Tab-separated table of C-alpha atoms (C1' of nucleotides) in Angstrom:
chain	number	residue	atom	x	y	z
A	1	MET	CA	-30.774	-33.076	-24.503
A	2	VAL	CA	-30.769	-29.623	-22.930
A	3	MET	CA	-32.080	-28.859	-19.437
A	4	ALA	CA	-35.682	-27.718	-19.595
A	5	THR	CA	-36.513	-24.177	-18.421
A	6	GLY	CA	-38.510	-24.595	-15.224
A	7	ARG	CA	-41.236	-22.258	-14.019
A	8	ASP	CA	-38.981	-21.021	-11.293
A	9	GLU	CA	-36.294	-19.826	-13.731
A	10	TRP	CA	-38.936	-17.800	-15.617
A	11	VAL	CA	-40.051	-16.143	-12.367
A	12	GLU	CA	-36.472	-15.423	-11.247
A	13	ALA	CA	-35.503	-13.906	-14.616
A	14	ALA	CA	-38.695	-11.858	-14.544
A	15	TYR	CA	-37.978	-10.786	-10.942
A	16	GLU	CA	-34.615	-9.438	-11.938
A	17	ARG	CA	-36.080	-7.349	-14.755
A	18	PHE	CA	-38.731	-6.058	-12.360
A	19	ALA	CA	-36.190	-5.067	-9.692
A	20	GLU	CA	-34.061	-3.206	-12.211
A	21	HIS	CA	-36.604	-1.739	-14.583
A	22	GLY	CA	-40.105	-2.184	-13.203
A	23	LEU	CA	-43.055	-4.447	-13.997
A	24	ALA	CA	-43.603	-2.941	-17.421
A	25	ALA	CA	-40.148	-4.195	-18.411
A	26	VAL	CA	-41.168	-7.798	-17.745
A	27	ARG	CA	-41.891	-8.935	-21.326
A	28	VAL	CA	-42.327	-12.468	-22.451
A	29	GLU	CA	-40.489	-12.414	-25.781
A	30	PRO	CA	-37.242	-10.719	-24.631
A	31	LEU	CA	-37.312	-13.011	-21.570
A	32	ALA	CA	-37.582	-16.058	-23.744
A	33	ALA	CA	-34.698	-14.838	-25.871
A	34	ALA	CA	-32.574	-14.245	-22.786
A	35	LEU	CA	-33.327	-17.733	-21.469
A	36	GLY	CA	-32.558	-19.215	-24.886
A	37	THR	CA	-36.051	-20.646	-25.342
A	38	THR	CA	-39.309	-19.690	-27.030
A	39	LYS	CA	-42.595	-17.964	-26.128
A	40	GLY	CA	-44.292	-21.314	-26.679
A	41	SER	CA	-42.327	-22.689	-23.714
A	42	PHE	CA	-43.480	-19.787	-21.587
A	43	TYR	CA	-47.131	-20.433	-22.347
A	44	TRP	CA	-46.673	-24.056	-21.297
A	45	HIS	CA	-45.721	-22.892	-17.762
A	46	PHE	CA	-47.994	-19.872	-17.525
A	47	SER	CA	-51.472	-19.113	-18.747
A	48	SER	CA	-50.558	-15.470	-19.383
A	49	ARG	CA	-48.111	-12.674	-18.709
A	50	ALA	CA	-50.421	-11.598	-15.868
A	51	GLU	CA	-49.766	-14.896	-14.108
A	52	LEU	CA	-46.032	-14.303	-14.354
A	53	ILE	CA	-46.427	-10.791	-12.906
A	54	ALA	CA	-48.475	-12.212	-10.016
A	55	ALA	CA	-45.696	-14.735	-9.314
A	56	VAL	CA	-43.118	-11.955	-9.338
A	57	MET	CA	-45.086	-9.977	-6.806
A	58	GLU	CA	-45.501	-12.986	-4.593
A	59	ARG	CA	-41.767	-13.448	-4.534
A	60	TRP	CA	-41.225	-9.724	-3.915
A	61	GLU	CA	-43.669	-9.824	-0.995
A	62	GLU	CA	-41.885	-12.798	0.590
A	63	ARG	CA	-38.448	-11.234	0.238
A	64	GLU	CA	-39.712	-7.878	1.396
A	65	THR	CA	-41.191	-9.492	4.505
A	66	LEU	CA	-37.956	-11.317	5.303
A	67	GLN	CA	-35.941	-8.167	4.878
A	68	ALA	CA	-38.381	-6.169	7.059
A	69	ILE	CA	-37.786	-8.780	9.778
A	70	ASP	CA	-34.008	-8.454	9.296
A	71	VAL	CA	-34.241	-4.728	9.798
A	72	ALA	CA	-36.408	-5.214	12.904
A	73	GLU	CA	-33.941	-7.737	14.310
A	74	ALA	CA	-31.153	-5.165	14.089
A	75	SER	CA	-31.028	-4.128	17.715
A	76	GLY	CA	-30.407	-0.591	19.006
A	77	PRO	CA	-32.673	2.210	20.174
A	78	PRO	CA	-35.683	3.126	17.943
A	79	ALA	CA	-34.123	6.342	16.646
A	80	GLU	CA	-31.085	4.419	15.491
A	81	ARG	CA	-33.191	1.776	13.757
A	82	LEU	CA	-35.127	4.503	11.932
A	83	ALA	CA	-31.842	6.073	10.884
A	84	ALA	CA	-30.591	2.684	9.674
A	85	LEU	CA	-33.795	2.255	7.684
A	86	PHE	CA	-33.440	5.602	5.877
A	87	GLN	CA	-29.783	4.867	5.267
A	88	ALA	CA	-30.565	1.360	3.965
A	89	VAL	CA	-33.152	2.721	1.552
A	90	ALA	CA	-30.819	5.462	0.343
A	91	SER	CA	-28.019	3.029	-0.472
A	92	ARG	CA	-30.248	0.242	-1.716
A	93	ALA	CA	-32.014	2.552	-4.142
A	94	ARG	CA	-29.614	1.988	-6.978
A	95	GLY	CA	-30.314	-1.360	-8.620
A	96	ARG	CA	-33.882	-1.322	-7.339
A	97	GLN	CA	-35.384	1.285	-9.605
A	98	GLY	CA	-38.188	-1.174	-10.193
A	99	GLU	CA	-39.931	-0.224	-6.996
A	100	ALA	CA	-39.901	3.466	-7.822
A	101	THR	CA	-42.819	3.075	-10.177
A	102	LEU	CA	-44.464	0.083	-8.549
A	103	TYR	CA	-47.443	1.770	-6.980
A	104	VAL	CA	-48.610	3.001	-10.333
A	105	GLU	CA	-47.802	-0.115	-12.275
A	106	ALA	CA	-49.493	-2.294	-9.632
A	107	VAL	CA	-52.791	-0.672	-10.496
A	108	GLU	CA	-52.345	-1.240	-14.214
A	109	GLU	CA	-51.176	-4.797	-13.690
A	110	GLY	CA	-53.847	-5.665	-11.149
A	111	VAL	CA	-51.503	-6.650	-8.302
A	112	MET	CA	-52.184	-3.806	-5.884
A	113	ALA	CA	-53.137	-6.142	-2.998
A	114	ALA	CA	-49.544	-7.363	-2.512
A	115	VAL	CA	-48.220	-3.817	-2.666
A	116	GLU	CA	-50.726	-2.632	-0.078
A	117	ARG	CA	-49.846	-5.415	2.315
A	118	VAL	CA	-46.125	-4.572	2.061
A	119	SER	CA	-46.828	-0.838	2.421
A	120	GLN	CA	-48.942	-1.442	5.502
A	121	ARG	CA	-46.155	-3.503	7.037
A	122	ARG	CA	-43.648	-0.752	6.338
A	123	ILE	CA	-45.885	1.962	7.742
A	124	ASP	CA	-46.640	-0.147	10.834
A	125	TYR	CA	-42.958	-0.797	11.411
A	126	ILE	CA	-42.097	2.923	11.268
A	127	ALA	CA	-45.165	3.854	13.323
A	128	GLY	CA	-44.095	1.301	15.920
A	129	LEU	CA	-40.691	2.925	16.295
A	130	LEU	CA	-42.287	6.351	16.613
A	131	VAL	CA	-44.670	5.106	19.290
A	132	GLU	CA	-41.621	3.739	21.212
A	133	LEU	CA	-40.280	7.274	20.946
A	134	GLY	CA	-43.368	8.588	22.699
A	135	LEU	CA	-45.638	9.677	19.821
A	136	ASP	CA	-49.397	9.303	19.939
A	137	PRO	CA	-50.294	6.091	17.998
A	138	GLN	CA	-52.562	7.870	15.492
A	139	GLU	CA	-50.012	10.567	14.754
A	140	ALA	CA	-47.355	7.885	14.523
A	141	GLN	CA	-49.422	6.079	11.861
A	142	ARG	CA	-49.813	9.284	9.840
A	143	ARG	CA	-46.119	9.943	10.141
A	144	GLY	CA	-45.422	6.403	9.031
A	145	VAL	CA	-47.390	7.152	5.846
A	146	VAL	CA	-45.444	10.388	5.275
A	147	CYS	CA	-42.113	8.600	5.911
A	148	LEU	CA	-42.964	5.873	3.413
A	149	ALA	CA	-43.925	8.654	0.973
A	150	MET	CA	-40.542	10.308	1.553
A	151	VAL	CA	-38.762	7.074	0.784
A	152	LEU	CA	-40.758	6.450	-2.387
A	153	GLY	CA	-40.329	10.012	-3.488
A	154	LEU	CA	-36.570	10.061	-2.857
A	155	GLN	CA	-36.312	6.802	-4.756
A	156	GLN	CA	-38.162	8.438	-7.619
A	157	LEU	CA	-36.065	11.584	-7.606
A	158	GLY	CA	-32.933	9.493	-7.538
A	159	THR	CA	-33.902	7.698	-10.741
A	160	GLY	CA	-32.805	10.413	-13.160
A	161	THR	CA	-29.233	10.240	-11.920
A	162	SER	CA	-27.569	11.977	-14.820
A	163	GLY	CA	-29.042	15.423	-14.278
A	164	SER	CA	-28.828	18.838	-12.966
A	165	LEU	CA	-30.730	18.061	-9.799
A	166	THR	CA	-27.602	17.934	-7.674
A	167	ALA	CA	-29.390	18.454	-4.363
A	168	VAL	CA	-30.759	14.924	-4.649
A	169	ARG	CA	-27.272	13.424	-4.204
A	170	ASP	CA	-26.447	15.441	-1.137
A	171	PRO	CA	-25.175	12.850	1.396
A	172	GLU	CA	-26.807	14.869	4.193
A	173	LEU	CA	-30.335	14.213	2.785
A	174	ALA	CA	-30.894	11.087	4.858
A	175	ARG	CA	-30.043	12.986	8.011
A	176	THR	CA	-32.453	15.775	7.139
A	177	ALA	CA	-35.216	13.243	6.351
A	178	LEU	CA	-34.595	11.515	9.704
A	179	ALA	CA	-34.754	14.801	11.612
A	180	MET	CA	-38.117	15.563	9.965
A	181	ALA	CA	-39.415	12.116	10.812
A	182	LEU	CA	-38.398	12.420	14.480
A	183	ALA	CA	-39.427	16.053	15.015
A	184	VAL	CA	-41.677	16.708	17.979
B	1	MET	CA	-64.630	18.752	-46.251
B	2	VAL	CA	-63.924	18.098	-42.628
B	3	MET	CA	-61.709	20.298	-40.479
B	4	ALA	CA	-58.097	19.050	-40.577
B	5	THR	CA	-56.559	17.815	-37.301
B	6	GLY	CA	-53.907	20.368	-36.389
B	7	ARG	CA	-50.660	19.642	-34.569
B	8	ASP	CA	-52.014	21.413	-31.517
B	9	GLU	CA	-54.999	19.102	-31.180
B	10	TRP	CA	-52.690	16.072	-31.249
B	11	VAL	CA	-50.592	17.610	-28.434
B	12	GLU	CA	-53.629	18.547	-26.359
B	13	ALA	CA	-55.226	15.099	-26.678
B	14	ALA	CA	-51.886	13.548	-25.792
B	15	TYR	CA	-51.491	15.938	-22.838
B	16	GLU	CA	-54.819	14.795	-21.416
B	17	ARG	CA	-53.821	11.141	-21.612
B	18	PHE	CA	-50.489	11.997	-19.970
B	19	ALA	CA	-52.150	13.917	-17.093
B	20	GLU	CA	-54.591	11.076	-16.411
B	21	HIS	CA	-52.535	7.974	-17.114
B	22	GLY	CA	-48.881	8.895	-17.641
B	23	LEU	CA	-46.554	9.172	-20.589
B	24	ALA	CA	-46.686	5.426	-21.361
B	25	ALA	CA	-50.424	5.834	-22.035
B	26	VAL	CA	-49.750	8.313	-24.834
B	27	ARG	CA	-50.112	5.973	-27.863
B	28	VAL	CA	-50.453	7.060	-31.438
B	29	GLU	CA	-53.055	4.560	-32.701
B	30	PRO	CA	-55.633	4.992	-29.942
B	31	LEU	CA	-55.108	8.755	-30.103
B	32	ALA	CA	-55.781	8.682	-33.820
B	33	ALA	CA	-58.915	6.649	-33.260
B	34	ALA	CA	-60.129	9.080	-30.555
B	35	LEU	CA	-59.523	12.033	-32.933
B	36	GLY	CA	-61.327	10.257	-35.729
B	37	THR	CA	-58.309	10.260	-38.004
B	38	THR	CA	-55.430	7.919	-38.992
B	39	LYS	CA	-51.865	7.203	-37.880
B	40	GLY	CA	-50.790	8.506	-41.275
B	41	SER	CA	-52.128	11.924	-40.352
B	42	PHE	CA	-50.084	11.811	-37.136
B	43	TYR	CA	-46.891	11.098	-39.015
B	44	TRP	CA	-47.526	14.092	-41.230
B	45	HIS	CA	-47.391	16.400	-38.200
B	46	PHE	CA	-44.775	14.534	-36.137
B	47	SER	CA	-41.668	12.670	-37.113
B	48	SER	CA	-42.168	10.178	-34.255
B	49	ARG	CA	-43.987	9.414	-31.043
B	50	ALA	CA	-40.934	10.841	-29.216
B	51	GLU	CA	-41.537	14.196	-30.795
B	52	LEU	CA	-45.104	14.144	-29.505
B	53	ILE	CA	-43.898	13.234	-25.994
B	54	ALA	CA	-41.422	16.108	-26.128
B	55	ALA	CA	-44.215	18.527	-27.089
B	56	VAL	CA	-46.351	17.244	-24.217
B	57	MET	CA	-43.532	17.862	-21.734
B	58	GLU	CA	-43.005	21.367	-23.120
B	59	ARG	CA	-46.691	22.120	-22.528
B	60	TRP	CA	-46.457	20.589	-19.063
B	61	GLU	CA	-43.401	22.687	-18.188
B	62	GLU	CA	-45.155	25.886	-19.324
B	63	ARG	CA	-48.318	25.193	-17.381
B	64	GLU	CA	-46.405	24.012	-14.350
B	65	THR	CA	-44.377	27.264	-14.376
B	66	LEU	CA	-47.530	29.423	-14.651
B	67	GLN	CA	-49.148	27.519	-11.824
B	68	ALA	CA	-46.034	27.815	-9.616
B	69	ILE	CA	-46.205	31.574	-10.126
B	70	ASP	CA	-49.897	31.464	-9.225
B	71	VAL	CA	-49.083	29.787	-5.983
B	72	ALA	CA	-46.279	32.234	-5.259
B	73	GLU	CA	-48.628	35.146	-5.934
B	74	ALA	CA	-51.026	33.884	-3.287
B	75	SER	CA	-50.079	36.232	-0.492
B	76	GLY	CA	-49.848	35.361	3.185
B	77	PRO	CA	-47.049	34.384	5.507
B	78	PRO	CA	-44.614	31.673	4.323
B	79	ALA	CA	-46.001	28.958	6.612
B	80	GLU	CA	-49.455	29.534	5.218
B	81	ARG	CA	-48.187	29.402	1.645
B	82	LEU	CA	-46.474	26.079	2.339
B	83	ALA	CA	-49.684	24.775	3.932
B	84	ALA	CA	-51.616	25.900	0.838
B	85	LEU	CA	-49.122	24.082	-1.336
B	86	PHE	CA	-49.454	20.774	0.499
B	87	GLN	CA	-53.178	21.168	0.483
B	88	ALA	CA	-53.225	22.038	-3.208
B	89	VAL	CA	-51.181	18.985	-4.098
B	90	ALA	CA	-53.363	16.747	-1.905
B	91	SER	CA	-56.579	17.882	-3.600
B	92	ARG	CA	-55.134	18.149	-7.112
B	93	ALA	CA	-53.756	14.614	-6.964
B	94	ARG	CA	-56.871	12.926	-8.312
B	95	GLY	CA	-57.011	13.384	-12.082
B	96	ARG	CA	-53.272	13.939	-12.240
B	97	GLN	CA	-52.026	10.421	-11.681
B	98	GLY	CA	-49.812	10.974	-14.704
B	99	GLU	CA	-47.227	12.818	-12.678
B	100	ALA	CA	-46.965	10.015	-10.106
B	101	THR	CA	-44.838	7.936	-12.464
B	102	LEU	CA	-43.232	10.796	-14.383
B	103	TYR	CA	-39.728	10.647	-12.947
B	104	VAL	CA	-39.319	7.109	-14.019
B	105	GLU	CA	-40.984	7.446	-17.378
B	106	ALA	CA	-39.010	10.598	-18.161
B	107	VAL	CA	-35.829	8.538	-18.109
B	108	GLU	CA	-37.298	5.919	-20.467
B	109	GLU	CA	-38.710	8.530	-22.781
B	110	GLY	CA	-35.650	10.754	-22.781
B	111	VAL	CA	-37.310	13.887	-21.448
B	112	MET	CA	-35.649	14.153	-18.050
B	113	ALA	CA	-34.381	17.680	-18.653
B	114	ALA	CA	-37.811	19.254	-18.464
B	115	VAL	CA	-38.679	17.277	-15.364
B	116	GLU	CA	-35.495	18.366	-13.649
B	117	ARG	CA	-36.130	22.010	-14.428
B	118	VAL	CA	-39.596	21.837	-12.936
B	119	SER	CA	-38.347	19.856	-9.905
B	120	GLN	CA	-35.612	22.440	-9.278
B	121	ARG	CA	-38.190	25.247	-9.426
B	122	ARG	CA	-40.398	23.426	-6.972
B	123	ILE	CA	-37.508	22.713	-4.591
B	124	ASP	CA	-36.317	26.309	-4.839
B	125	TYR	CA	-39.773	27.618	-4.124
B	126	ILE	CA	-40.132	25.486	-1.008
B	127	ALA	CA	-36.593	26.231	0.107
B	128	GLY	CA	-37.272	29.959	-0.361
B	129	LEU	CA	-40.241	29.771	2.007
B	130	LEU	CA	-38.198	27.862	4.560
B	131	VAL	CA	-35.422	30.455	4.404
B	132	GLU	CA	-37.990	33.141	5.058
B	133	LEU	CA	-38.873	31.084	8.099
B	134	GLY	CA	-35.310	31.354	9.308
B	135	LEU	CA	-33.720	28.110	8.082
B	136	ASP	CA	-30.140	27.887	6.932
B	137	PRO	CA	-30.205	28.050	3.086
B	138	GLN	CA	-28.417	24.747	2.602
B	139	GLU	CA	-30.657	22.917	5.077
B	140	ALA	CA	-33.677	24.624	3.428
B	141	GLN	CA	-32.551	23.221	0.037
B	142	ARG	CA	-32.267	19.711	1.472
B	143	ARG	CA	-35.628	20.034	3.124
B	144	GLY	CA	-37.079	21.261	-0.200
B	145	VAL	CA	-35.939	18.022	-1.770
B	146	VAL	CA	-37.479	15.938	0.984
B	147	CYS	CA	-40.755	17.943	0.754
B	148	LEU	CA	-40.904	17.322	-2.969
B	149	ALA	CA	-40.235	13.661	-2.277
B	150	MET	CA	-43.117	13.627	0.218
B	151	VAL	CA	-45.420	15.088	-2.365
B	152	LEU	CA	-44.377	12.623	-5.050
B	153	GLY	CA	-44.625	9.714	-2.622
B	154	LEU	CA	-48.034	10.710	-1.339
B	155	GLN	CA	-49.228	11.063	-4.889
B	156	GLN	CA	-47.940	7.576	-5.588
B	157	LEU	CA	-49.518	6.080	-2.463
B	158	GLY	CA	-52.809	7.763	-3.368
B	159	THR	CA	-52.895	6.073	-6.750
B	160	GLY	CA	-54.261	2.701	-5.609
B	161	THR	CA	-57.344	4.280	-4.123
B	162	SER	CA	-59.470	1.149	-3.845
B	163	GLY	CA	-57.437	-0.619	-1.204
B	164	SER	CA	-56.848	-1.493	2.362
B	165	LEU	CA	-54.333	1.310	2.915
B	166	THR	CA	-56.815	3.509	4.701
B	167	ALA	CA	-54.224	5.644	6.442
B	168	VAL	CA	-53.436	7.267	3.093
B	169	ARG	CA	-56.871	8.916	2.999
B	170	ASP	CA	-56.650	10.385	6.485
B	171	PRO	CA	-57.541	14.103	6.012
B	172	GLU	CA	-55.006	15.001	8.740
B	173	LEU	CA	-52.113	13.754	6.583
B	174	ALA	CA	-51.426	17.124	4.979
B	175	ARG	CA	-51.180	18.737	8.447
B	176	THR	CA	-48.711	16.124	9.617
B	177	ALA	CA	-46.604	16.549	6.476
B	178	LEU	CA	-46.585	20.329	6.978
B	179	ALA	CA	-45.543	19.962	10.644
B	180	MET	CA	-42.632	17.742	9.580
B	181	ALA	CA	-41.622	20.247	6.871
B	182	LEU	CA	-41.629	23.141	9.335
B	183	ALA	CA	-40.012	21.352	12.263
B	184	VAL	CA	-37.002	23.072	13.834
C	1	DA	C1'	-50.636	20.839	-47.796
C	2	DC	C1'	-52.769	17.118	-45.632
C	3	DC	C1'	-54.532	12.602	-45.409
C	4	DT	C1'	-55.607	7.438	-46.412
C	5	DG	C1'	-54.549	2.674	-46.518
C	6	DA	C1'	-51.496	-0.869	-46.997
C	7	DA	C1'	-47.251	-2.639	-45.484
C	8	DC	C1'	-43.730	-4.116	-42.006
C	9	DA	C1'	-41.588	-4.862	-37.193
C	10	DC	C1'	-42.432	-5.901	-32.272
C	11	DC	C1'	-44.526	-8.525	-28.620
C	12	DG	C1'	-48.719	-11.009	-26.279
C	13	DT	C1'	-51.300	-15.059	-27.149
C	14	DT	C1'	-52.888	-19.503	-29.338
C	15	DC	C1'	-52.340	-23.886	-31.110
C	16	DA	C1'	-51.162	-27.819	-34.054
C	17	DA	C1'	-47.382	-30.599	-34.426
C	18	DG	C1'	-43.160	-32.596	-32.750
C	19	DT	C1'	-39.997	-35.186	-29.121
D	1	DA	C1'	-44.424	-33.628	-20.157
D	2	DC	C1'	-42.342	-30.033	-22.465
D	3	DC	C1'	-41.143	-27.506	-26.439
D	4	DT	C1'	-41.054	-25.493	-31.438
D	5	DG	C1'	-42.761	-22.660	-35.084
D	6	DA	C1'	-46.261	-20.618	-37.453
D	7	DA	C1'	-50.188	-17.834	-36.976
D	8	DC	C1'	-52.864	-13.673	-35.489
D	9	DA	C1'	-53.845	-9.117	-32.952
D	10	DC	C1'	-51.971	-4.632	-31.386
D	11	DC	C1'	-49.379	-0.467	-32.076
D	12	DG	C1'	-45.089	2.282	-33.898
D	13	DT	C1'	-43.338	3.565	-38.281
D	14	DT	C1'	-42.946	4.130	-43.406
D	15	DC	C1'	-44.541	5.317	-47.722
D	16	DA	C1'	-46.892	5.373	-52.213
D	17	DA	C1'	-50.958	7.191	-53.706
D	18	DG	C1'	-54.824	10.206	-53.401
D	19	DT	C1'	-57.337	15.063	-52.797
DNA sequence: ACCTGAACACCGTTCAAGT
DNA sequence: ACCTGAACACCGTTCAAGT
């Protein structure tokens, strides 16, 4: 008798496909094949693909929250923490292409709420650092939005690695982005 | 006898679906239904869906080039032209959600070359303005990349309109983004 | 030259039947 | 309780047959 495929293994396998290729790449049949089981098994554990997607987003939100706390825990002055954040995103981008398209896919898949909560946390975290640096709270909030947009956009531009767009791989990019974020 | 559906009508119908919902939303069968014809007709004009996608990107590149020239033609000092660009993107975003996910989809669909050419033109245009404003050419190029990233990211954040992320709809955002772009 | 309609493959979903 | 395997719908693709 072979070990049964638990709900958790479905979610974890789906999570990996999401992180690497996005939500649209989370497909029941290929997943079943990869796990060496059948679609029928999947539909015993889940009522639909949508339920699987929701579980993936839940897991993402948890991990994203933990990691945000990790970043926050990293001590040092605010400017340094912001620099570390940009640097972390820049280096973490590869292998996490899934997030590059998440905002759009979240609408299609009906899981925008989780994405908005995580975005808000990210914006608040950046805005908090900028307030520590002396910015007006409202302007800091706006700048937090623009910084998150930078990160998402850079992630997106970095996706087509093979190409002629060499400027995207300039190692000085993170420094320039930081300077723009901190500009008074 | 009814008017035959020409290749051009297929491309234009596909282009509209791309602009509103992205490349993934360009599907042969629904398109055929919308045009009141059959998939068989489609495969007379095109060898595959990929060929249709390529034609859509060609059209996009042409129109994007024309529009870039339009923006460039708009006279005024460089800072004003940059402001107009951010403003244009901000207001044009609705109804053009298709581009929000384009960088990722372009890889999947094998049409990254066109996207990179357009990106390079956009970056060069912004960098050119920044050089006029006295920036070092290399730094201007990097900042052009970050500005394009901002635009793509803001477009992405703007996609889930219905939500709690109110900061994204702050009308002052464009001004903040411009200030960050111009910061010395 | 251009199109229809039937066929097949792929994947989401259902369900009767098995252990 | 958990899974298999067959069925059906949806859409990309092919193709023989029509006009």
